[in-house]
Tab-separated table of C-alpha atoms in Angstrom:
chain	number	residue	atom	x	y	z
A	1	LEU	CA	-47.687	-32.303	102.777
A	2	ALA	CA	-49.047	-35.597	102.225
A	3	GLY	CA	-50.324	-35.314	105.902
A	4	LEU	CA	-52.954	-32.923	104.647
A	5	ASP	CA	-54.586	-36.051	102.513
A	6	LEU	CA	-53.774	-38.758	104.963
A	7	PRO	CA	-54.950	-40.774	106.520
A	8	GLN	CA	-57.279	-41.880	103.741
A	9	LYS	CA	-60.852	-41.531	104.049
A	10	VAL	CA	-63.924	-43.051	102.305
A	11	LEU	CA	-66.945	-40.856	101.512
A	12	PHE	CA	-70.360	-42.676	101.093
A	13	TYR	CA	-73.085	-40.646	99.805
A	14	GLU	CA	-76.475	-41.217	98.019
A	15	ASN	CA	-77.557	-39.511	94.932
A	16	GLU	CA	-80.604	-40.432	93.054
A	17	ALA	CA	-81.434	-43.575	95.073
A	18	LYS	CA	-77.853	-44.730	94.207
A	19	VAL	CA	-75.135	-45.203	96.708
A	20	PHE	CA	-71.545	-44.101	95.982
A	21	ALA	CA	-68.367	-44.560	97.723
A	22	LEU	CA	-65.499	-42.276	96.950
A	23	TYR	CA	-61.776	-41.838	97.896
A	24	ASN	CA	-58.315	-40.251	96.533
A	25	SER	CA	-56.547	-42.417	94.066
A	26	ILE	CA	-53.071	-43.308	94.675
A	27	ASP	CA	-52.411	-41.423	91.299
A	28	TYR	CA	-53.854	-38.295	92.829
A	29	LEU	CA	-51.656	-38.626	96.103
A	30	GLU	CA	-48.614	-39.296	94.016
A	31	SER	CA	-49.035	-36.388	91.616
A	32	ARG	CA	-50.167	-33.799	94.265
A	33	HIS	CA	-47.405	-34.746	96.598
A	34	ALA	CA	-44.774	-35.426	94.295
A	35	LEU	CA	-44.090	-38.989	95.675
A	36	SER	CA	-42.771	-41.678	93.470
A	37	ASN	CA	-41.964	-45.470	93.955
A	38	GLU	CA	-43.768	-45.496	97.194
A	39	GLU	CA	-44.599	-49.164	98.083
A	40	SER	CA	-46.911	-47.956	100.640
A	41	LEU	CA	-48.992	-46.331	98.036
A	42	MET	CA	-49.702	-49.671	96.254
A	43	GLN	CA	-50.566	-51.168	99.514
A	44	ILE	CA	-52.938	-48.469	100.329
A	45	SER	CA	-54.645	-48.718	96.983
A	46	GLY	CA	-55.184	-52.447	97.274
A	47	ALA	CA	-56.380	-52.291	100.863
A	48	LEU	CA	-59.035	-49.646	99.974
A	49	GLU	CA	-60.099	-51.156	96.945
A	50	ASN	CA	-60.682	-54.468	98.832
A	51	LEU	CA	-62.393	-52.615	102.012
A	52	VAL	CA	-64.641	-50.507	99.630
A	53	GLY	CA	-65.598	-53.155	97.246
A	54	ASP	CA	-66.540	-55.509	100.093
A	55	ALA	CA	-68.671	-52.636	101.574
A	56	ILE	CA	-70.538	-51.756	98.280
A	57	LYS	CA	-70.857	-55.167	97.208
A	58	ALA	CA	-69.417	-54.204	93.811
A	59	ASP	CA	-66.222	-53.812	92.051
A	60	VAL	CA	-64.374	-50.412	92.364
A	61	GLU	CA	-64.279	-48.113	89.371
A	62	SER	CA	-61.812	-45.241	88.803
A	63	SER	CA	-63.611	-41.804	87.988
A	64	ILE	CA	-62.379	-39.660	85.232
A	65	SER	CA	-58.810	-38.417	86.522
A	66	LYS	CA	-58.097	-34.777	86.289
A	67	SER	CA	-54.438	-34.069	86.260
A	68	VAL	CA	-52.926	-32.494	89.424
A	69	THR	CA	-49.562	-31.041	89.632
A	70	ALA	CA	-47.115	-31.181	92.797
A	71	SER	CA	-48.769	-29.063	95.715
A	72	GLU	CA	-51.605	-27.992	93.258
A	73	GLY	CA	-54.468	-26.443	95.491
A	74	ILE	CA	-52.547	-26.093	98.684
A	75	VAL	CA	-52.106	-22.867	100.289
A	76	THR	CA	-48.952	-22.545	102.565
A	77	VAL	CA	-48.077	-19.991	104.993
A	78	THR	CA	-44.799	-19.674	107.053
A	79	SER	CA	-44.904	-19.036	110.624
A	80	SER	CA	-42.659	-16.626	112.491
A	81	GLN	CA	-43.099	-18.890	115.518
A	82	ASP	CA	-41.894	-22.423	116.655
A	83	PHE	CA	-44.079	-25.589	116.184
A	84	GLU	CA	-45.660	-25.816	119.326
A	85	ALA	CA	-46.449	-22.075	119.730
A	86	THR	CA	-47.864	-22.086	116.154
A	87	TYR	CA	-50.045	-25.170	116.801
A	88	GLU	CA	-51.381	-23.767	119.983
A	89	ASN	CA	-52.064	-20.325	118.343
A	90	LEU	CA	-53.999	-22.081	115.745
A	91	LYS	CA	-56.126	-24.325	118.094
A	92	ASP	CA	-56.806	-21.334	120.545
A	93	ILE	CA	-58.027	-18.955	117.480
A	94	ILE	CA	-60.393	-21.877	116.172
A	95	SER	CA	-61.705	-22.680	119.722
A	96	GLU	CA	-62.341	-19.046	120.403
A	97	ASN	CA	-64.218	-18.584	117.145
A	98	GLU	CA	-68.206	-19.294	117.885
A	99	ASN	CA	-68.550	-20.163	114.302
A	100	LEU	CA	-66.131	-23.011	114.286
A	101	SER	CA	-65.924	-26.250	116.007
A	102	ILE	CA	-62.611	-28.497	116.301
A	103	LEU	CA	-63.620	-32.004	115.175
A	104	ALA	CA	-60.592	-33.921	115.356
A	105	GLU	CA	-56.726	-33.540	115.906
A	106	LEU	CA	-54.298	-35.930	114.722
A	107	ASP	CA	-50.397	-35.997	115.381
A	108	HIS	CA	-48.816	-37.573	112.551
A	109	GLN	CA	-45.387	-37.575	114.274
A	110	ALA	CA	-46.692	-39.624	117.377
A	111	ASN	CA	-48.360	-41.990	115.013
A	112	ALA	CA	-44.954	-42.566	113.399
A	113	GLN	CA	-43.287	-42.965	116.477
A	114	SER	CA	-45.644	-45.363	117.890
A	115	ILE	CA	-44.428	-47.760	115.116
A	116	GLY	CA	-40.607	-47.018	115.437
A	117	MET	CA	-40.473	-44.495	112.469
A	118	ASP	CA	-39.248	-40.919	112.569
A	119	LEU	CA	-41.247	-37.858	111.242
A	120	ARG	CA	-40.615	-34.375	111.757
A	121	PRO	CA	-43.275	-32.584	113.873
A	122	THR	CA	-46.608	-32.858	111.800
A	123	ARG	CA	-49.969	-32.229	113.163
A	124	ILE	CA	-53.425	-31.781	111.470
A	125	LEU	CA	-56.436	-29.931	112.924
A	126	ILE	CA	-59.826	-30.565	111.466
A	127	PHE	CA	-62.630	-28.001	111.928
A	128	GLY	CA	-65.628	-26.838	110.261
A	129	ASN	CA	-68.649	-24.347	109.986
A	130	PRO	CA	-71.870	-26.212	108.690
A	131	ASN	CA	-73.357	-22.968	107.703
A	132	LEU	CA	-70.733	-22.564	105.013
A	133	GLY	CA	-69.926	-26.118	104.255
A	134	THR	CA	-73.292	-27.517	103.803
A	135	PRO	CA	-74.027	-25.258	100.829
A	136	LEU	CA	-70.902	-26.411	99.062
A	137	MET	CA	-71.950	-30.260	99.566
A	138	GLN	CA	-75.468	-29.179	98.360
A	139	GLY	CA	-73.715	-28.142	95.179
A	140	ALA	CA	-71.571	-31.229	94.849
A	141	GLN	CA	-71.660	-34.052	97.390
A	142	THR	CA	-68.310	-35.263	96.415
A	143	VAL	CA	-66.713	-32.280	98.276
A	144	GLY	CA	-67.711	-34.024	101.477
A	145	LEU	CA	-64.254	-36.063	100.792
A	146	ASP	CA	-62.279	-32.725	101.382
A	147	LEU	CA	-64.750	-31.271	104.018
A	148	PRO	CA	-64.559	-30.349	107.076
A	149	GLN	CA	-61.760	-28.055	106.619
A	150	LYS	CA	-58.221	-28.784	107.870
A	151	MET	CA	-55.038	-27.239	108.619
A	152	LEU	CA	-51.695	-28.847	108.663
A	153	VAL	CA	-48.964	-27.465	110.924
A	154	TRP	CA	-45.627	-29.027	110.042
A	155	GLU	CA	-41.819	-28.273	110.272
A	156	ASP	CA	-39.632	-28.813	107.355
A	157	ALA	CA	-35.965	-29.950	107.044
A	158	GLU	CA	-34.550	-26.640	107.978
A	159	GLY	CA	-36.628	-26.099	111.227
A	160	ALA	CA	-39.047	-23.422	109.464
A	161	VAL	CA	-42.618	-23.942	110.590
A	162	HIS	CA	-45.448	-23.869	108.132
A	163	LEU	CA	-49.428	-23.901	108.132
A	164	SER	CA	-50.962	-25.665	104.744
A	165	TYR	CA	-54.525	-25.903	103.757
A	166	ASN	CA	-56.864	-26.735	100.680
A	167	ASP	CA	-57.599	-23.684	98.784
A	168	PRO	CA	-61.335	-23.314	98.560
A	169	GLU	CA	-61.042	-22.200	94.846
A	170	PHE	CA	-59.214	-25.738	94.164
A	171	LEU	CA	-62.073	-27.566	95.944
A	172	LYS	CA	-64.512	-25.493	93.739
A	173	LEU	CA	-63.070	-26.641	90.552
A	174	ARG	CA	-62.051	-30.157	91.657
A	175	HIS	CA	-65.700	-30.856	92.510
A	176	GLY	CA	-67.393	-28.708	89.976
A	177	ILE	CA	-69.267	-26.706	92.559
A	178	ASN	CA	-71.532	-24.005	91.138
A	179	GLY	CA	-73.502	-21.079	92.801
A	180	THR	CA	-71.502	-20.947	95.797
A	181	ASP	CA	-69.013	-17.875	95.172
A	182	GLU	CA	-70.133	-16.182	98.325
A	183	GLU	CA	-69.493	-19.087	100.639
A	184	ILE	CA	-66.198	-19.655	98.892
A	185	GLN	CA	-65.090	-16.214	99.260
A	186	GLN	CA	-66.175	-16.125	102.993
A	187	ILE	CA	-63.995	-19.699	103.609
A	188	THR	CA	-61.247	-18.333	101.727
A	189	THR	CA	-61.101	-15.151	103.796
A	190	ALA	CA	-61.341	-16.981	107.040
A	191	LEU	CA	-58.718	-19.410	106.217
A	192	GLN	CA	-56.358	-16.718	105.470
A	193	ASN	CA	-57.029	-14.799	108.749
A	194	ILE	CA	-56.745	-18.059	110.831
A	195	SER	CA	-53.560	-19.027	109.100
A	196	ASN	CA	-51.883	-15.550	109.177
A	197	ALA	CA	-52.878	-15.089	112.961
A	198	ALA	CA	-51.752	-18.553	113.972
A	199	ALA	CA	-48.434	-17.774	112.243
A	200	GLY	CA	-47.888	-14.397	113.959
A	201	ASN	CA	-48.034	-12.564	110.563
């Protein structure tokens, strides 16, 4: 499930003539995905702090941390099909929807294999609809860290296939978005329909 928040990303935004850079802390990743004693988390943290600090020419400061529990804000649907069929269904459903655009695909398993490491099938599809996403960012620019929407297709140790995505209500609370209840509901319904259809449910 950590594949839903990886690879790391940095959001740059301007507000009241000030420029900000925002990224997920290792505490957030560690808590949300029940990771512990992961040396790579510290490496990621150090690298990001250096990179972002160099980019903004200032020291990196942590924002006020809100506690997050394991898998909080993640909706997971179990598929009745195998991994390839589930992923291709998802891709077809999004491609055929005139309101949605596929922006990127990432194969975490292939990336792991490229450095000689093993990982069960894990791919993420990033897609969006600016008509719904833009009002959320107008309400809180920081939500751009979690937009556009993404859906992770992954196979667990028992061979079951799942689709996971961020719950829009969680994003609303996380970023303090107000006045976008209609858009949040539309996005919630769309994600539910897309994931269930891709899963063959």
